[in-house]
Coordinates of C-alpha atoms in Angstrom, one line a residue:
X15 CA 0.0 0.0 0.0
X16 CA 2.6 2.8 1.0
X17 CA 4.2 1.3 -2.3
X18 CA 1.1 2.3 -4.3
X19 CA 0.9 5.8 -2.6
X20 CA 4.3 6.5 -3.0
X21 CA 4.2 5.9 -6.6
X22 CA 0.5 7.3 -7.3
X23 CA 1.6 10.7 -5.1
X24 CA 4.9 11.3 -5.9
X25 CA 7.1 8.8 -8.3
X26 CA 4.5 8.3 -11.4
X27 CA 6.3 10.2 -14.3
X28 CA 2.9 10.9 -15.7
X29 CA 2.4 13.2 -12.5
X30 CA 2.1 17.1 -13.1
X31 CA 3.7 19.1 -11.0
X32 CA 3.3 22.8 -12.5
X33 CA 1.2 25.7 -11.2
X34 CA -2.0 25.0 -11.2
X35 CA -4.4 27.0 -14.6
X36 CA -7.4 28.4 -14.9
X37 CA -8.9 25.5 -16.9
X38 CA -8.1 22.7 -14.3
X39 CA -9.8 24.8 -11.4
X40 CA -12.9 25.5 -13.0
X41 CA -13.0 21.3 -14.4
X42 CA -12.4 20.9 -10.3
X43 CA -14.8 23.4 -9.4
X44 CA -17.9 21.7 -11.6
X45 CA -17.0 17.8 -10.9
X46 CA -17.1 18.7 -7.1
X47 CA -20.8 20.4 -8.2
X48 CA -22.0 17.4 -9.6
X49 CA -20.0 14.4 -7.7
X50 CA -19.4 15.8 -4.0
X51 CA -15.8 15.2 -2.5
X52 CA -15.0 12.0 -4.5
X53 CA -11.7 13.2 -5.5
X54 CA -10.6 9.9 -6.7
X55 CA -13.0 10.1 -9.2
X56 CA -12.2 13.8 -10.1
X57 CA -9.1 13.0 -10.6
X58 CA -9.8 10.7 -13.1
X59 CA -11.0 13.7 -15.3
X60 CA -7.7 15.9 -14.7
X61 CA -4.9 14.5 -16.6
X62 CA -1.7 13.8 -14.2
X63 CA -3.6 15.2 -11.2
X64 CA -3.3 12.7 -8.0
X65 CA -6.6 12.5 -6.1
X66 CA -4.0 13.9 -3.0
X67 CA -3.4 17.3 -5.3
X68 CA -6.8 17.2 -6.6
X69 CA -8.3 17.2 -2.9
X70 CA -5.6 19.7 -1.5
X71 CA -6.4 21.9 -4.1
X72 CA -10.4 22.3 -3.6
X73 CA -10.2 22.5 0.1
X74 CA -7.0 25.1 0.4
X75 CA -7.8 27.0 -2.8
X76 CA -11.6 26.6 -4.5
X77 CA -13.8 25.8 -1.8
X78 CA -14.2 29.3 -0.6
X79 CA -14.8 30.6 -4.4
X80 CA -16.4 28.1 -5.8
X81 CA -19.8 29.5 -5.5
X82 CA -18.3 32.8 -7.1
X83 CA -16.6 31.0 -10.0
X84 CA -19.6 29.0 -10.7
X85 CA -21.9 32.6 -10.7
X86 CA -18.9 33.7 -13.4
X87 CA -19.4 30.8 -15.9
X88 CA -22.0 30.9 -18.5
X89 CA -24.7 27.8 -18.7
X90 CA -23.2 26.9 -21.7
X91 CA -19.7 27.1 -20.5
X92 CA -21.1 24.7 -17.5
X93 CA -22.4 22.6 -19.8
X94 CA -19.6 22.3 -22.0
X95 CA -17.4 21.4 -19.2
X96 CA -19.6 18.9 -17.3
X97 CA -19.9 17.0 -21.0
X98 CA -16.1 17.6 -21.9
X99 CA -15.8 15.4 -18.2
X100 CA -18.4 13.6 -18.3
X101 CA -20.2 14.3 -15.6
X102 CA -23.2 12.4 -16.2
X103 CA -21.6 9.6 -14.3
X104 CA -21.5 7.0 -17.2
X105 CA -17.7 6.4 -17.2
X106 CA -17.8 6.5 -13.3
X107 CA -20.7 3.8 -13.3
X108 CA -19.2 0.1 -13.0
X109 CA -22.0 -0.9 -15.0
X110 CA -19.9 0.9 -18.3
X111 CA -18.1 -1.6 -20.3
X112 CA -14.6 -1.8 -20.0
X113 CA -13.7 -4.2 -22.1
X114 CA -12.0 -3.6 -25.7
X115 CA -13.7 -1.8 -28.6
X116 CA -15.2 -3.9 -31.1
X117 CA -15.2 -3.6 -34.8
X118 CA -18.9 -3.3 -34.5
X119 CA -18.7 -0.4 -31.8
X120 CA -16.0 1.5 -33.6
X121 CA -18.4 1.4 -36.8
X122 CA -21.1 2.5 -34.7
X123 CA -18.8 5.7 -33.2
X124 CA -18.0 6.9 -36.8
X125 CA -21.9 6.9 -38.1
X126 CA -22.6 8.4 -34.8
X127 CA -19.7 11.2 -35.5
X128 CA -20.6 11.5 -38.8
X129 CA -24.4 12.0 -38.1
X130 CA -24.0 14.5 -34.7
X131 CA -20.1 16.0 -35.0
X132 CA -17.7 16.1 -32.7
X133 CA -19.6 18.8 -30.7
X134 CA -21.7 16.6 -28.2
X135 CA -20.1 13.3 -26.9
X136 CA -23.0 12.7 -24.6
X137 CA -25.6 12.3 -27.5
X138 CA -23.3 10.4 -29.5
X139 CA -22.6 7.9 -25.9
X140 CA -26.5 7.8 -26.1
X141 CA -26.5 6.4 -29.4
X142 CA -24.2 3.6 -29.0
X143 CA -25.6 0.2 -28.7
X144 CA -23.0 -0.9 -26.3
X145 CA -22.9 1.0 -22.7
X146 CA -20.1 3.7 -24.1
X147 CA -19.4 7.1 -22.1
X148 CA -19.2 10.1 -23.7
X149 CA -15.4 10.3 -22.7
X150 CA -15.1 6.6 -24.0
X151 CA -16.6 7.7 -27.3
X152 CA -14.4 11.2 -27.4
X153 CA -11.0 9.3 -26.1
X154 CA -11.7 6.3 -28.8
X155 CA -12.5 8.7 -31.9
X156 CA -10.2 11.1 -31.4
X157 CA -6.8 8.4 -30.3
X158 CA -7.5 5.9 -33.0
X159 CA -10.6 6.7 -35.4
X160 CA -10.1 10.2 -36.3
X161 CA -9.2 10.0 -40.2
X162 CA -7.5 13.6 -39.5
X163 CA -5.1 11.1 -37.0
X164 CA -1.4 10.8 -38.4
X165 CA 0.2 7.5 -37.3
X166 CA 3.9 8.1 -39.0
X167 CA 6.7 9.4 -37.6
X168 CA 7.2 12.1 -35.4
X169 CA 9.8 15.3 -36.6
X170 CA 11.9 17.2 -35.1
X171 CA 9.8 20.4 -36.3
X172 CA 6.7 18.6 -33.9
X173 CA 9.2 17.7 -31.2
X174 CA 9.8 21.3 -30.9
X175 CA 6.3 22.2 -30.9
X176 CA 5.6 19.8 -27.9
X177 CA 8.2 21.4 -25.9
X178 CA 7.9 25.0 -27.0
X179 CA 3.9 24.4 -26.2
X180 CA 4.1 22.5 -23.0
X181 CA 6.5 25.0 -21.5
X182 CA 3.3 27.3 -21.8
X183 CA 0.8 25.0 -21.2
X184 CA 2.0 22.1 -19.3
X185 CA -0.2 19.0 -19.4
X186 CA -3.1 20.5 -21.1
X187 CA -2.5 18.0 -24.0
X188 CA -6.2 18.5 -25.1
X189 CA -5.5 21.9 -25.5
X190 CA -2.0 20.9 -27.0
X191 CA -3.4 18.5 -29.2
X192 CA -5.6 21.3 -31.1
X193 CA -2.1 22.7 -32.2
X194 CA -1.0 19.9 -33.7
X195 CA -2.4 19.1 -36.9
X196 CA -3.1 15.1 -36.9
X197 CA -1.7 14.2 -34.0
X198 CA -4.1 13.3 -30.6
X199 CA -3.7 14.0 -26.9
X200 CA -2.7 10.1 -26.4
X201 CA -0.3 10.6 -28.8
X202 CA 0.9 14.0 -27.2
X203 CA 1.1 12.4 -23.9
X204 CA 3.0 9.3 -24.9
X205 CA 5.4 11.0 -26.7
X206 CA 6.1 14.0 -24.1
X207 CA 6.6 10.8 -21.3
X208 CA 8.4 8.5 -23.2
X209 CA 10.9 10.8 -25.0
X210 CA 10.8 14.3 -24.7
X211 CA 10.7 15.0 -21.3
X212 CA 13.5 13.7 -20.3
X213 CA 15.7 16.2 -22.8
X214 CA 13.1 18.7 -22.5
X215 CA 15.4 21.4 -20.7
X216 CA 17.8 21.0 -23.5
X217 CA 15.3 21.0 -26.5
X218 CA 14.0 24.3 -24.8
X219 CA 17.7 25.6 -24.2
X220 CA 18.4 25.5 -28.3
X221 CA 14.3 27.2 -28.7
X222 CA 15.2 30.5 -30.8
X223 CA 11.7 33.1 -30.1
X224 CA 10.5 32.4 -33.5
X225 CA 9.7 28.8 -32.2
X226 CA 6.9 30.1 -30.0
X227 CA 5.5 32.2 -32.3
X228 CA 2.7 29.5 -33.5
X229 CA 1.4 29.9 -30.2
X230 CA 0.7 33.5 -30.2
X231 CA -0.1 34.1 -34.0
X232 CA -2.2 30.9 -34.0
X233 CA -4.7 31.1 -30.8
X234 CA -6.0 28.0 -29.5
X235 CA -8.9 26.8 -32.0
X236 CA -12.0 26.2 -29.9
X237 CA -12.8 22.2 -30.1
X238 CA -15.1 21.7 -32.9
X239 CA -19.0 22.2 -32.2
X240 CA -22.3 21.8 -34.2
X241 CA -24.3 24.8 -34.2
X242 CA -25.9 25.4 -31.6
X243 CA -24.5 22.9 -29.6
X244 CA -23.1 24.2 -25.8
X245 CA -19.9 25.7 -26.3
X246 CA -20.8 27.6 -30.0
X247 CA -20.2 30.7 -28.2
X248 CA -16.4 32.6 -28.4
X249 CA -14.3 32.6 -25.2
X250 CA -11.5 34.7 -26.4
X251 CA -11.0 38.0 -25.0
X252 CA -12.9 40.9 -25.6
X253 CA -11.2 43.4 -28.2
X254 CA -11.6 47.0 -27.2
X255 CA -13.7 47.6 -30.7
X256 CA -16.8 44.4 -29.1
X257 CA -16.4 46.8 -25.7
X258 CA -16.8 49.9 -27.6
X259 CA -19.9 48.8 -29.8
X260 CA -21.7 46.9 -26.8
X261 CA -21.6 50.5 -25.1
X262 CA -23.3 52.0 -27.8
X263 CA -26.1 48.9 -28.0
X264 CA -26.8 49.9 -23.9
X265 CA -26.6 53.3 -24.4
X266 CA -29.6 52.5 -27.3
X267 CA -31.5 49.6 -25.9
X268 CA -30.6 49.8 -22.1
X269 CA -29.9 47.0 -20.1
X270 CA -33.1 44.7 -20.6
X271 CA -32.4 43.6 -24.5
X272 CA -29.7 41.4 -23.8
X273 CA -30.6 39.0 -26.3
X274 CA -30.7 42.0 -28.7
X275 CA -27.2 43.6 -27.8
X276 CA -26.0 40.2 -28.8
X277 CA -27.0 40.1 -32.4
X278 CA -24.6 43.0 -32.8
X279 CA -22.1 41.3 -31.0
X280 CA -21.4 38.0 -33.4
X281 CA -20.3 35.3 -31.6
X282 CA -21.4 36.2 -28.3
X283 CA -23.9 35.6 -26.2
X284 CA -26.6 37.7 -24.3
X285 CA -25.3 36.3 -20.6
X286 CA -21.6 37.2 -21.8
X287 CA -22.4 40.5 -22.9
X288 CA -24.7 41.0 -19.7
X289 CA -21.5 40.0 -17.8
X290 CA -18.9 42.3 -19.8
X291 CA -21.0 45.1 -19.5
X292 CA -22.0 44.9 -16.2
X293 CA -18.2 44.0 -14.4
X294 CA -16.0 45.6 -17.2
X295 CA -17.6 48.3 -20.0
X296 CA -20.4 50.0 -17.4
X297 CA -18.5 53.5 -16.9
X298 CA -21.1 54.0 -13.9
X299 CA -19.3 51.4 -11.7
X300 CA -17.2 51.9 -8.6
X301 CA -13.5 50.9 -8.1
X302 CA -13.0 52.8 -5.1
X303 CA -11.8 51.0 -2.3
X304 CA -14.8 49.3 0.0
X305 CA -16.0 51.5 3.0
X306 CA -17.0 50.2 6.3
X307 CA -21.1 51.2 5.2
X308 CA -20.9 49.6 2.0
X309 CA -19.9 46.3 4.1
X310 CA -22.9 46.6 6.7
X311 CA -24.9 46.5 3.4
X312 CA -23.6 43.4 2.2
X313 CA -23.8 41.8 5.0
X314 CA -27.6 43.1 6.2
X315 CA -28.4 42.4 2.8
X316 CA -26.9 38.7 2.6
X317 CA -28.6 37.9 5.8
X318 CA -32.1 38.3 4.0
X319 CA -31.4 37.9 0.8
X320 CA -28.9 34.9 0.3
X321 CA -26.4 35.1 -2.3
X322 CA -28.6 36.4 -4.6
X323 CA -25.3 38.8 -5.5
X324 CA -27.3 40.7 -8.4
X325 CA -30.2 41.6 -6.2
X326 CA -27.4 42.5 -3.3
X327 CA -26.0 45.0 -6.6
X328 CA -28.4 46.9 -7.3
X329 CA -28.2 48.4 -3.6
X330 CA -24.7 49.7 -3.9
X331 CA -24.2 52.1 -6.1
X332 CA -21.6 51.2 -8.5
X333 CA -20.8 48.0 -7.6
X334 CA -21.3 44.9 -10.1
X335 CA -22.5 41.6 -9.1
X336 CA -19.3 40.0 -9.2
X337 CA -17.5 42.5 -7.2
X338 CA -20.3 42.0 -4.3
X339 CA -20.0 38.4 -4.3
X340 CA -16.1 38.1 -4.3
X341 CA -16.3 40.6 -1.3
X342 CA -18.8 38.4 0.7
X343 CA -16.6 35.5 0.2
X344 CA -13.3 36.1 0.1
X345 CA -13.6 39.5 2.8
X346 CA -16.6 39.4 4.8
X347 CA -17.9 36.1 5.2
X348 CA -15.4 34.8 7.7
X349 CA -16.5 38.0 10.2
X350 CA -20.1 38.3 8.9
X351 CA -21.2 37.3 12.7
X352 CA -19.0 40.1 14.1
X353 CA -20.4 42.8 12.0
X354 CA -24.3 41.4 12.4
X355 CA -23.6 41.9 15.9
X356 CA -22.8 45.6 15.8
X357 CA -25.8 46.6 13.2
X358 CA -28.7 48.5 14.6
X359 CA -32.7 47.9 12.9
X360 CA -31.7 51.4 11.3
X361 CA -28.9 49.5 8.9
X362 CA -31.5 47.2 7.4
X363 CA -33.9 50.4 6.7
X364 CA -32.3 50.4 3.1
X365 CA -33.3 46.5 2.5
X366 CA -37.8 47.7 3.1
X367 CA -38.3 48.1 -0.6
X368 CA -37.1 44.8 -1.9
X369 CA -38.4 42.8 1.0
X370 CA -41.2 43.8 -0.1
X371 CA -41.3 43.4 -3.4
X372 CA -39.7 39.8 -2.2
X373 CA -42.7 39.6 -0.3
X374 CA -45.3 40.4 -3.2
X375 CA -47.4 43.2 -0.2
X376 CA -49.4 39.6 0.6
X377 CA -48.7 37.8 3.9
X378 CA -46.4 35.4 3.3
X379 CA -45.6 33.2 6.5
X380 CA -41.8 33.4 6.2
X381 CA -41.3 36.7 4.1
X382 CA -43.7 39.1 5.5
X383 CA -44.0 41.9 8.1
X384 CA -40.4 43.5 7.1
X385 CA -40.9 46.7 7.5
X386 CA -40.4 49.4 10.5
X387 CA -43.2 48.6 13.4
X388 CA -45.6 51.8 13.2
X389 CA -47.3 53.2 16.4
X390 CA -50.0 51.2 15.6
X391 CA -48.7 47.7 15.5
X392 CA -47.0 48.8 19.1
X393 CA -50.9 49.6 20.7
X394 CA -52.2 46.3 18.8
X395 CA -49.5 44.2 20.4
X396 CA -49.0 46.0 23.9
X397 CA -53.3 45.6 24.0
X398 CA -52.8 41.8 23.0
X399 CA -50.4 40.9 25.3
X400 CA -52.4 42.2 28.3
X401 CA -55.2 40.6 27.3
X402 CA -53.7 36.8 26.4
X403 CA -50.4 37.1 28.5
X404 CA -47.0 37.1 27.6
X405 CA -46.8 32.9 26.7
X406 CA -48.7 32.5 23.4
X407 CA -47.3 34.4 20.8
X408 CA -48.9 32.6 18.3
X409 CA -52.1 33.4 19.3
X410 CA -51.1 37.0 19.8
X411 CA -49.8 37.2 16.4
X412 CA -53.1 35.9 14.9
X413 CA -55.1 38.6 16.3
X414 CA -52.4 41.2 14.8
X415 CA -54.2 43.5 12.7
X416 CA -51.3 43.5 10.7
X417 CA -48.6 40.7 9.0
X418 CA -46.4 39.9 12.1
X419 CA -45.0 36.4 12.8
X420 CA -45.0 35.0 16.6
X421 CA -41.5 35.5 16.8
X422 CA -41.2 39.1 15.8
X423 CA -44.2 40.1 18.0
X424 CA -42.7 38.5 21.1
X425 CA -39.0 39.9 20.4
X426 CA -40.9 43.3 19.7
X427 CA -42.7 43.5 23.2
X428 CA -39.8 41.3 25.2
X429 CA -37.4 44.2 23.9
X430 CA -39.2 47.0 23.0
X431 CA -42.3 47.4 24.4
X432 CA -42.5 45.8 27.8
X433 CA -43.0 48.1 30.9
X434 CA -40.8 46.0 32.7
X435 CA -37.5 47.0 30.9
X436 CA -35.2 48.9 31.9
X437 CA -33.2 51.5 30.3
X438 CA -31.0 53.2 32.8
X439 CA -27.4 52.5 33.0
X440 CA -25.5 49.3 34.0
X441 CA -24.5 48.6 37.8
X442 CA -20.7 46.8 38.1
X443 CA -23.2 43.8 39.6
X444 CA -25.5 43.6 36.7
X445 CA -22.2 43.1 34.4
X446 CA -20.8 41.1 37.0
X447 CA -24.0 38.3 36.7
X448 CA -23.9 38.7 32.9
X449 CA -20.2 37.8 33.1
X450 CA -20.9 34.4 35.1
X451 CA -23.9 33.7 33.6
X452 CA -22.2 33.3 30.7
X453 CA -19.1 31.7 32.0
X454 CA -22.0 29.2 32.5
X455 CA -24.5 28.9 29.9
X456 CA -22.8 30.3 27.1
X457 CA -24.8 33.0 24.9
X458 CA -28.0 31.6 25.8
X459 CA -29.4 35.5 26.3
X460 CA -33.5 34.4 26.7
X461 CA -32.3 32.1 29.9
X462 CA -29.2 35.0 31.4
X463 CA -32.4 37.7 30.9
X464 CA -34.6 36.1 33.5
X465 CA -31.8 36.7 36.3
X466 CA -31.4 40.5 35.5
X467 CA -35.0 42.2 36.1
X468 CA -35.6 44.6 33.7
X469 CA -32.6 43.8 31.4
X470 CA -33.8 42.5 27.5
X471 CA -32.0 39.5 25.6
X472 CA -30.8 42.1 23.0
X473 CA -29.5 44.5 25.4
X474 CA -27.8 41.8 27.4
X475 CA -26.2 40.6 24.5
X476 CA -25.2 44.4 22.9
X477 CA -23.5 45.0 26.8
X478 CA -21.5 41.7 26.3
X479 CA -20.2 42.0 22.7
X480 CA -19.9 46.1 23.1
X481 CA -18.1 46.3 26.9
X482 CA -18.0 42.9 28.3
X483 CA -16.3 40.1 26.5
X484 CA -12.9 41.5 26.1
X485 CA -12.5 41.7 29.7
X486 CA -14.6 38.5 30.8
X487 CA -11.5 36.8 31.6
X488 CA -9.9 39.6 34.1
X489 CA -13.7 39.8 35.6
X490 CA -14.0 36.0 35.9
X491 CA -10.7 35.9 37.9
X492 CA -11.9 38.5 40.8
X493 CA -15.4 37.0 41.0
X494 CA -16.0 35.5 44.5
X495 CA -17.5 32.0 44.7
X496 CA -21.0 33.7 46.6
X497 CA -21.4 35.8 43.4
X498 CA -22.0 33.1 41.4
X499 CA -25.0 31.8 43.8
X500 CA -27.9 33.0 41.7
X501 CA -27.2 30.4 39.4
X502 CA -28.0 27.6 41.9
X503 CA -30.2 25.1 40.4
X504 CA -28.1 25.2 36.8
X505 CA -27.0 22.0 36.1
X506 CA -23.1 22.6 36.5
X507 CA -21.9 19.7 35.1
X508 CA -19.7 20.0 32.4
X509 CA -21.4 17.6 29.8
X510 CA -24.6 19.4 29.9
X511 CA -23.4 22.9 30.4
X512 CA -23.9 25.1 27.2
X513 CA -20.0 26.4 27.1
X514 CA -19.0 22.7 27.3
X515 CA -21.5 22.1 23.8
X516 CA -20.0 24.8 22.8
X517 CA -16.6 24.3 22.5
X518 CA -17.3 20.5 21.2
X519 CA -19.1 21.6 18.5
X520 CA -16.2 24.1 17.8
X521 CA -13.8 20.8 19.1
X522 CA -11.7 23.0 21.4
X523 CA -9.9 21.0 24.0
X524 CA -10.9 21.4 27.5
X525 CA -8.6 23.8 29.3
X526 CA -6.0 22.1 31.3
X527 CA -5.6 22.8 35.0
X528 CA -3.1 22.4 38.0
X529 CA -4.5 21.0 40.9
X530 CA -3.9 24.6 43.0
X531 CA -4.7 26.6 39.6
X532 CA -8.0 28.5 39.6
X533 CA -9.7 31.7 40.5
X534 CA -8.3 33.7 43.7
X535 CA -11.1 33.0 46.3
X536 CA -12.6 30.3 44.3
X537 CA -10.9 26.7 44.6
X538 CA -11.3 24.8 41.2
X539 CA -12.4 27.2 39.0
X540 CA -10.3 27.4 36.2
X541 CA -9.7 30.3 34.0
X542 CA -10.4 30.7 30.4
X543 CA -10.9 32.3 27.5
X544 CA -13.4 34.6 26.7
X545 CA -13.1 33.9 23.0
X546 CA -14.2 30.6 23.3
X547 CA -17.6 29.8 26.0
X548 CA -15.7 30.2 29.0
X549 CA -15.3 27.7 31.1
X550 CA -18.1 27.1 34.1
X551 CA -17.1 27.3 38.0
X552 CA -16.7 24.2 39.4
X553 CA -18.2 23.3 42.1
X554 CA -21.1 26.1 41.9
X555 CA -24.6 25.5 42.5

């Protein structure tokens, strides 16, 4: 086994070890889509990739863009790819033959070519009478059946060529392959492993510049397509006379006539001129660096909206939809709790009009009753809750003369609205309970609120994140065993303790502890961080 690994890892010859491109992630990025983390199996797909790489490379690198890179690609690009892979599981099933290609099958794979093109490998697997994939089909035709296919000898002139072309491409012999007239990728690959690669360096040592020149006078060819087909589209860059001409189709039709911007556009389609427009030509978008609002909107936004990154646009001025979205992922969802934390109801103001459009102004049990509560709605629900009580929200809500869901009336009144609440400034003993509360139930605010009268779950929770909890830990060491006595009657025991579910769910290790270590005046109780739940008192209650 450590044979096998060695070899498959490290020693295999066929094993590429250059910087990883631009084609390989995005092949990575929709085989992951469609076939989860079965990396063996993507690897399969990615010529000279080791399942090892392949799995390094999605969890270090693609995993936090992926969403973002799959937003970027067309449908037809998707498409293309997924088929190009074959992503429809055929060559992955073990029910696939295996065995050697008959005389019978081959003849079947050329009428099928002949009848479809070389432009849809899936159909064409479809129409085999034998259980063929589409990469079977594509790997067969193009390797051995291809009458383009030269079988004589190689030259010096397309030794060169390999070299000159995989010192820019590496292993992309698909790509390769397209520059070499007659010759397939198998052929490209055996030929690059078996003799060029070992004398490679010195082939490219005696390269004069004119040898590369193919490559930048003769652009990759796109692989061949029927019309129509997924893939018919261009994907070379845009020329600054498409940018200038799609300008002057918005300017005239505005941004709803995609499909008609596209005509004058040939070889493009509506969703790529959508996207060069709106993240490149548009001279109304920003490129100033992000402010500290502009991210509360993103991420009040986010929190309603999903990644629904061209909805998210339209509320920043300037910004495009792929500048949002690599913000969110790459800059602000890793501290997206922080900053929900510190926004007020005031910061979600901006998001009224397209929750309710969202909404459709009907009552719809999960979208509705966004906006600000009116002077009204406060007299409905105070009268309400006298009258039923404060323990049957849902009953209260259904007598709202308005759209309100149990859970916002009750966090409405509970915070808001309730005589009972307090609003004068903290006492050092009030922040003293929060602090051991905490130390012993974690951010459970509803159950810390019922041992500070007057004191709201959303106030007790904006005193520990505003002034508390980066000095829990030089408060916890100067509490006094008797002032954690109002929390008798908590189950103190480790396993059941909320800080203790906590930190297993976040799998941080208990904190160790001397047997003399602890809090001055309290024997046993260790001290922790505040970062993580912090620890409970031992021996309290």
């Amino acid at each position: 086994m450590h044979c096998r690994q060695r070899w498959v890892t490290q020693v295999d010859p066929s094993i590429v070890k250059s910087p990883w491109t631009e084609e390989e992630d995005k092949k990575i990025v929709v085989a992951q889509r469609k076939l989860g983390n079965r990396f063996a199996e993507i690897a399969k797909v990615l010529d000279g990739r080791p399942r090892p790489a392949v799995c390094q490379r999605w969890h270090s690198v693609l995993h936090g863009r992926a969403e973002k890179m799959l937003e970027a690609m067309s449908k037809e690009e998707m498409t293309q790819i997924a088929d190009n892979l074959q992503l429809d599981e055929a060559e992955m099933n073990p029910s696939q033959d295996k065995k050697r290609w008959s005389a019978e099958e081959d003849q079947a794979l050329q009428e099928a070519v002949s009848q479809v093109g070389t432009g849809n490998w899936g159909e064409i697997a479809r129409r085999m009478p034998t259980r063929r994939s589409s990469i079977q089909c594509r790997r067969r035709f193009t390797n051995k059946l291809d009458p383009n296919v030269k079988n004589d000898e190689w030259t010096e002139e397309e030794d060169k060529k390999v070299v000159a072309a995989q010192s820019r491409l590496g292993n992309s012999w698909a790509k390769i392959s397209r520059l070499m007239e007659g010759r397939s990728e198998s052929a490209l690959n055996g030929r690059w492993y078996s003799v060029l690669e070992p004398r490679a360096a010195s082939i490219l040592a005696e390269l004069k510049p004119e040898d590369f020149l193919f490559l930048d006078e003769a652009p990759i060819p796109p692989k061949p397509v029927v019309h129509g087909t997924p893939g018919a589209y261009d994907r070379r860059h845009w020329t600054e006379q498409e940018d200038q001409i799609l300008l002057e189709m918005v300017n005239k039709l505005g941004q709803k006539s995609w499909a008609e911007i596209a005509k004058q556009c040939p070889g493009r389609a509506p969703k790529q001129c959508r996207h060069r427009y709106l993240n490149k030509v548009d001279p109304k978008r920003n490129q100033e660096a992000w402010t500290d609002e502009e991210d509360k909107k993103v991420v009040a936004a986010q929190s309603k909206l999903g990644n629904r990154f061209a909805e998210i646009a339209k509320l920043l001025d300037g910004r495009t939809e792929s500048v949002v979205s690599h913000r969110w992922h790459v800059n602000l969802q890793p501290r997206a709790e922080r900053i929900m934390q510190t926004l007020t109801d005031k910061d979600f103001e901006f998001l009224l009009p397209s929750l309710a459009a969202q909404a459709g102004g009907v009552g719809i049990q999960d979208r509705r009753g966004w906006k600000p509560w009116t002077p009204e709605e406060d007299a409905d629900l105070i009268r309400l809750v006298e009258e039923h009580g404060k323990h049957n929200w849902p009953h209260v809500s259904r007598n709202m003369q308005s759209n309100r869901l149990p859970k916002q009336c009750r966090d409405r009144y509970i915070n808001k609205l309730d005589p009972a609440i307090r609003k004068d400034a903290w006492t050092d003993d009030e922040d003293k309970r929060i602090v051991a509360a905490q130390s012993k139930l974690g951010n459970r605010w509803a159950k810390i609120s019922k041992y500070l009268d007057g004191r709201s779950e959303t106030a007790i929770k904006s005193r520990w994140y505003q002034s508390l909890q980066p000095r829990a830990d030089e408060m916890l060491r100067v509490l006094e065993k008797n002032e954690f006595s109002f929390l008798e009657g908590v189950d103190d025991s480790d396993k059941n303790s909320a800080a203790a579910k906590d930190r297993l769910k976040k799998k941080v290790p208990m904190p160790l502890q001397k047997k003399d270590d602890g809090m001055p005046g309290v024997p046993g109780v260790p001290i922790s961080s505040a970062s993580v739940s912090v620890v409970q008192p031992m021996g309290v209650g």
